[in-house]
JSON list of C-alpha atoms in Angstrom, two decimals:
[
{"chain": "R", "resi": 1, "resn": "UNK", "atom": "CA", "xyz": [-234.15, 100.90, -20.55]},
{"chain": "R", "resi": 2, "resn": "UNK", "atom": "CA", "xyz": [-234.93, 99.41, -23.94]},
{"chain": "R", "resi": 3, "resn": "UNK", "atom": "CA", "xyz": [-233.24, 101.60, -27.50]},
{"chain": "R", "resi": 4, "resn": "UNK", "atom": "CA", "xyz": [-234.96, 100.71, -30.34]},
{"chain": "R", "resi": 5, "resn": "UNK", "atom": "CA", "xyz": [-233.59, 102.37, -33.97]},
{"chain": "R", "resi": 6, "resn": "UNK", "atom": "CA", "xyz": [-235.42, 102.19, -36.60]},
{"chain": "R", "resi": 7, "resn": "UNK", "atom": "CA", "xyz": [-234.18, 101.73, -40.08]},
{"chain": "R", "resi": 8, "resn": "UNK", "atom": "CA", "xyz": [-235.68, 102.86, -43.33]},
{"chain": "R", "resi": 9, "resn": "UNK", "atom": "CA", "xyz": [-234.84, 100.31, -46.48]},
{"chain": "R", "resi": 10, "resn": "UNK", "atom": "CA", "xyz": [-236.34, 101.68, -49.71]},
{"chain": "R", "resi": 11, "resn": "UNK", "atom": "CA", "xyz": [-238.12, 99.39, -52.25]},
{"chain": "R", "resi": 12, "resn": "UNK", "atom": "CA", "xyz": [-235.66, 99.66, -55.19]},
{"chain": "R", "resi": 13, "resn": "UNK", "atom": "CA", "xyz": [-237.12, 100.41, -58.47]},
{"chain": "R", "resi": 14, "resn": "UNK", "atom": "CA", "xyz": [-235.55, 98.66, -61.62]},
{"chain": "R", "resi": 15, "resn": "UNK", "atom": "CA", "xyz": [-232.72, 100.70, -63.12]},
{"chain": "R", "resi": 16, "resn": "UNK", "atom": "CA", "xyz": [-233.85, 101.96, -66.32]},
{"chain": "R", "resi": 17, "resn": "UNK", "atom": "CA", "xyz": [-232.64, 103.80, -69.26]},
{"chain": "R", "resi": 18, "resn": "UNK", "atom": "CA", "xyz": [-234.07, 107.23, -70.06]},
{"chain": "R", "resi": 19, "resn": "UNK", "atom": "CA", "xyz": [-235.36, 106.26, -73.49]},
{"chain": "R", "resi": 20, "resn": "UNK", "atom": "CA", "xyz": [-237.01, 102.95, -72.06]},
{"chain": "R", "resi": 21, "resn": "UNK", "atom": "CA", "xyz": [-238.57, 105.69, -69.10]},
{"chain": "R", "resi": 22, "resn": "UNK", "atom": "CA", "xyz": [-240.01, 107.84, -71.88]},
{"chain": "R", "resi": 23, "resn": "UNK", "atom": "CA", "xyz": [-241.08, 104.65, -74.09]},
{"chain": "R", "resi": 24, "resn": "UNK", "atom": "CA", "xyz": [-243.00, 103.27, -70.42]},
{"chain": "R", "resi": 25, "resn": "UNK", "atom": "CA", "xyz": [-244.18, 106.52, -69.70]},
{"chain": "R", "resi": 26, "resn": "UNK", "atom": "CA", "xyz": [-246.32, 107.23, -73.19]},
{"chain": "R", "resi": 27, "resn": "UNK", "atom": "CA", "xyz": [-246.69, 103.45, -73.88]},
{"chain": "R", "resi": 28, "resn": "UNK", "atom": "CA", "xyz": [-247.44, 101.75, -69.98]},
{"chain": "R", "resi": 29, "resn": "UNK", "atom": "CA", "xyz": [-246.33, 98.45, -71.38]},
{"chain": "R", "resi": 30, "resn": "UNK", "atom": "CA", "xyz": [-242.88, 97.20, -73.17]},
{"chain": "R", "resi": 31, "resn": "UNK", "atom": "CA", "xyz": [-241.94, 93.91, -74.14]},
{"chain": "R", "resi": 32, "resn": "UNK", "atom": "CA", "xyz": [-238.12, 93.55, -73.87]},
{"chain": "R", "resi": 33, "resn": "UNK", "atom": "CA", "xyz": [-235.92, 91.26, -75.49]},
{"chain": "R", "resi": 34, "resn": "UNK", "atom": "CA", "xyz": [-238.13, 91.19, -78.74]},
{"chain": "R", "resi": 35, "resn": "UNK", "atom": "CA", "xyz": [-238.15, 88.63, -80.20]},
{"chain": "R", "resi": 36, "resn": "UNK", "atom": "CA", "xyz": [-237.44, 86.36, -77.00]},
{"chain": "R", "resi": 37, "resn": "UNK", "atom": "CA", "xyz": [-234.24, 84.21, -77.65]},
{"chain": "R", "resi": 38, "resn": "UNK", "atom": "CA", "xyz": [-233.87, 82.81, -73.51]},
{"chain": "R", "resi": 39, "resn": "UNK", "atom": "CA", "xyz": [-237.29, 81.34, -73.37]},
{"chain": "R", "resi": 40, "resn": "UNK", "atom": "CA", "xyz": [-237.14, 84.03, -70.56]},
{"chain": "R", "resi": 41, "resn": "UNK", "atom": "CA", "xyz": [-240.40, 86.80, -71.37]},
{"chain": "R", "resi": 42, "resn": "UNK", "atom": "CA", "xyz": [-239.84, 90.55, -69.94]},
{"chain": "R", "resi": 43, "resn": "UNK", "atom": "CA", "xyz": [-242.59, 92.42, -69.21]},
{"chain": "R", "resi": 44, "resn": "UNK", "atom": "CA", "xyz": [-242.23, 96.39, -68.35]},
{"chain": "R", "resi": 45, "resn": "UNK", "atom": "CA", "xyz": [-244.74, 98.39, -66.77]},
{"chain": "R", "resi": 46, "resn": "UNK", "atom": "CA", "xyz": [-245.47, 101.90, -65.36]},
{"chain": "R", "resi": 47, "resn": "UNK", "atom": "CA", "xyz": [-248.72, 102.20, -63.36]},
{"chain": "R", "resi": 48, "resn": "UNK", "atom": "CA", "xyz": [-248.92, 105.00, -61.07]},
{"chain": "R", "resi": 49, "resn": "UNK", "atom": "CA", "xyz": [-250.55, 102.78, -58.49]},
{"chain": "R", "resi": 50, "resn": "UNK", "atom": "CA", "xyz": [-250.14, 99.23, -57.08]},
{"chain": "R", "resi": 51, "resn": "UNK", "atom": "CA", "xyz": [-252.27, 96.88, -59.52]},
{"chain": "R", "resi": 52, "resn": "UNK", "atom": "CA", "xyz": [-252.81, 93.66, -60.65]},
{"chain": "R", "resi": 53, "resn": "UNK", "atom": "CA", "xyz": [-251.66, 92.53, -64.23]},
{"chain": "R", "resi": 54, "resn": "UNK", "atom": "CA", "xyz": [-253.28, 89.92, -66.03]},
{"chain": "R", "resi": 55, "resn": "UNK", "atom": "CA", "xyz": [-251.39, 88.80, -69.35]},
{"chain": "R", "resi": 56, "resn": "UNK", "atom": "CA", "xyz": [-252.80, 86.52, -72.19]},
{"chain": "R", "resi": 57, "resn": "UNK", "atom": "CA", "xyz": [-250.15, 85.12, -74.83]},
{"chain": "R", "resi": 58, "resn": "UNK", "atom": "CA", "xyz": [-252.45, 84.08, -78.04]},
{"chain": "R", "resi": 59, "resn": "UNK", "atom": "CA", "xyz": [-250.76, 82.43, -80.98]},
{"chain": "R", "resi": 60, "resn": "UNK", "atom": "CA", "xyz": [-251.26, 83.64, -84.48]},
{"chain": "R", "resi": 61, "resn": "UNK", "atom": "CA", "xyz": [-254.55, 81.63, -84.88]},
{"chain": "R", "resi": 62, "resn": "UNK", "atom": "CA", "xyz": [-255.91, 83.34, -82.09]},
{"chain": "R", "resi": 63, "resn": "UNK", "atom": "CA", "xyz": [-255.63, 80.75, -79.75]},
{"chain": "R", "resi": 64, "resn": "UNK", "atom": "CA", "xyz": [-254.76, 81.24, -75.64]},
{"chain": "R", "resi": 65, "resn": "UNK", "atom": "CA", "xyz": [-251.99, 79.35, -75.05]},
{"chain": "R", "resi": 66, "resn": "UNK", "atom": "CA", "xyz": [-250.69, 80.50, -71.54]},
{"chain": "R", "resi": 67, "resn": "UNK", "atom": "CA", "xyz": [-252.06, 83.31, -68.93]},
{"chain": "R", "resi": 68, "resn": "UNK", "atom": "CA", "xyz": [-250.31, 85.28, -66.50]},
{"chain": "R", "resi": 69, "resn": "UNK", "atom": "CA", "xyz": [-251.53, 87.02, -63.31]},
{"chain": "R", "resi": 70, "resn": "UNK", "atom": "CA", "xyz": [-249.15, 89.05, -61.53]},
{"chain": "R", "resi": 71, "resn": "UNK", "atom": "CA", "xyz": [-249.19, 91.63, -58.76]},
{"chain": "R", "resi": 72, "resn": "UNK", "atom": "CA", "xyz": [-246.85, 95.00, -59.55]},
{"chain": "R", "resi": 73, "resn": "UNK", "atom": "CA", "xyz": [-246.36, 97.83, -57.26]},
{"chain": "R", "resi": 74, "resn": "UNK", "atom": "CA", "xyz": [-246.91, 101.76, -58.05]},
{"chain": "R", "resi": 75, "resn": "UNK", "atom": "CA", "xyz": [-243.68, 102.64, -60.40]},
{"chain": "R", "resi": 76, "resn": "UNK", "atom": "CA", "xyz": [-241.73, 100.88, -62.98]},
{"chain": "R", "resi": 77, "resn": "UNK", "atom": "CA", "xyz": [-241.81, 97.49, -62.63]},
{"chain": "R", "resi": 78, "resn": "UNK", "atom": "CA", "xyz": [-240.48, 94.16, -64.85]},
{"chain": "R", "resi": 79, "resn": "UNK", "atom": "CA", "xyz": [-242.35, 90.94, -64.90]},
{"chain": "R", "resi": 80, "resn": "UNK", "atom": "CA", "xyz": [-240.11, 87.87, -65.98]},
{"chain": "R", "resi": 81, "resn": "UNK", "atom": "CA", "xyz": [-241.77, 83.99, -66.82]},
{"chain": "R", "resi": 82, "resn": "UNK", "atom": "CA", "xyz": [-240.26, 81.05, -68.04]},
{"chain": "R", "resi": 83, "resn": "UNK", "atom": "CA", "xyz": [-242.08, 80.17, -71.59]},
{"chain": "R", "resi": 84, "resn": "UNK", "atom": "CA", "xyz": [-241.49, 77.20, -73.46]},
{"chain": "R", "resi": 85, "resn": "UNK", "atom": "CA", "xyz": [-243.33, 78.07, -76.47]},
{"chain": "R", "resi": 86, "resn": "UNK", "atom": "CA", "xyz": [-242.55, 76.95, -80.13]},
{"chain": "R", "resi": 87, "resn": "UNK", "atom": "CA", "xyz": [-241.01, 79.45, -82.55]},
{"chain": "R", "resi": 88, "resn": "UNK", "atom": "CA", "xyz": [-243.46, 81.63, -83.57]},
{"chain": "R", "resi": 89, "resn": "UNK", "atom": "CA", "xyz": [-244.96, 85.00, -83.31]},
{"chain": "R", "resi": 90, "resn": "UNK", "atom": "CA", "xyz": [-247.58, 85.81, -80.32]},
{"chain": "R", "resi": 91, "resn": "UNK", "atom": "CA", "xyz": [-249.90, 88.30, -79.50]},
{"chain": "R", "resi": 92, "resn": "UNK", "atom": "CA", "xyz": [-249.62, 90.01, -75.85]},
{"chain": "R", "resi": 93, "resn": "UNK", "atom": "CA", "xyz": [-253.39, 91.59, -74.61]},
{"chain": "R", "resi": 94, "resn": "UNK", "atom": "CA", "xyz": [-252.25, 92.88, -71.14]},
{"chain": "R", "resi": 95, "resn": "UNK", "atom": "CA", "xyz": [-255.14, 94.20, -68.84]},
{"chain": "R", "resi": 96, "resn": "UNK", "atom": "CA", "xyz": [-253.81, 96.63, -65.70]},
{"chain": "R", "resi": 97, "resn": "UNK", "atom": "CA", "xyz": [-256.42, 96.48, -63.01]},
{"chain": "R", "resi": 98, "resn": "UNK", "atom": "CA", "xyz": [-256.43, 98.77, -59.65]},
{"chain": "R", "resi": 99, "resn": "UNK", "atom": "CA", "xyz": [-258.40, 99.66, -56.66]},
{"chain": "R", "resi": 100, "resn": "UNK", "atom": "CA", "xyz": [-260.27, 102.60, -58.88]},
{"chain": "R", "resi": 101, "resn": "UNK", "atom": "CA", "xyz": [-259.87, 101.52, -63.03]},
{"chain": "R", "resi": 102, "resn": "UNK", "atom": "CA", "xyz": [-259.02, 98.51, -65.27]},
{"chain": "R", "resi": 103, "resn": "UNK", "atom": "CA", "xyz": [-256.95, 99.03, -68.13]},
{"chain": "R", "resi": 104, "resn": "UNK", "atom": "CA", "xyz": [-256.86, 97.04, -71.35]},
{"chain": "R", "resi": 105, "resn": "UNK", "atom": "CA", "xyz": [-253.09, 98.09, -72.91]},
{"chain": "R", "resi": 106, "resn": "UNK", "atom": "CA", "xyz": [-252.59, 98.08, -76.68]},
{"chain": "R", "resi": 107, "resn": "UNK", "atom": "CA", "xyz": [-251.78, 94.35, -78.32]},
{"chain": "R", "resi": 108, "resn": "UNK", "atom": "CA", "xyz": [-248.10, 93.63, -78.47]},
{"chain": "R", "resi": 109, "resn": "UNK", "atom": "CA", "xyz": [-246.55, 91.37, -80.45]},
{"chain": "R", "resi": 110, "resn": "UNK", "atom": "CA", "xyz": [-244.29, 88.89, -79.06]},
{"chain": "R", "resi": 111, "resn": "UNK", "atom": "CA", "xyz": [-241.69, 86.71, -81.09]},
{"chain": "R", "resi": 112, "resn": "UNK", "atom": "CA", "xyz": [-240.25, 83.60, -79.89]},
{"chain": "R", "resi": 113, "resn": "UNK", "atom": "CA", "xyz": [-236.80, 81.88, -81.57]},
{"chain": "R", "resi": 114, "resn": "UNK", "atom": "CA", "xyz": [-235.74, 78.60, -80.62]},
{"chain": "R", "resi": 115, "resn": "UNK", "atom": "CA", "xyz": [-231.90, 78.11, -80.92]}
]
């Protein structure tokens, strides 16, 4: 006779702190680590379903200068990309789009120091 036990392992959501939870929860969309000092950007997001995000990084002149496409999964979750961009200031237009609604989040601006 063949046993078989199954065993449940969770999807862990990123540990967050309470006033980053209420800051996701109003705002859907924090940039952390502003201004960016690691060439390292971190993206969070609450969506209350799984989604596709699609990030554009414009310079001050208004000009694309990298594009993002990422999939994130009902919750809090934390994007993270390399970027090798020159000092600067950027502006972050983040559209959330799911099975049922796209969303276009508020502009966000990004900094950028290189050490």
């Amino acid at each position: 006779t063949l046993t078989m036990t199954l065993t449940a392992t969770p999807t862990q959501q990123p540990q967050i702190a309470n006033s980053l939870k209420q800051r996701l929860l109003s705002e859907r969309i924090v940039v952390l680590n502003n201004p960016i000092k690691d060439g390292v950007l971190r993206i969070a997001f609450y969506n209350e379903d799984d989604a596709i995000v699609f990030i554009s990084l414009y310079n001050i002149s208004g000009e694309l200068v990298m594009n993002l496409n990422k999939n994130i999964t009902a919750g809090f979750s934390v994007i993270q990309e390399k970027i090798s961009k020159t000092t600067g200031v950027y502006i972050l237009r983040t559209v959330i789009k799911t099975n049922t609604e796209k969303i276009e989040l508020p502009l966000k601006k990004v900094g950028i120091i290189k050490k």
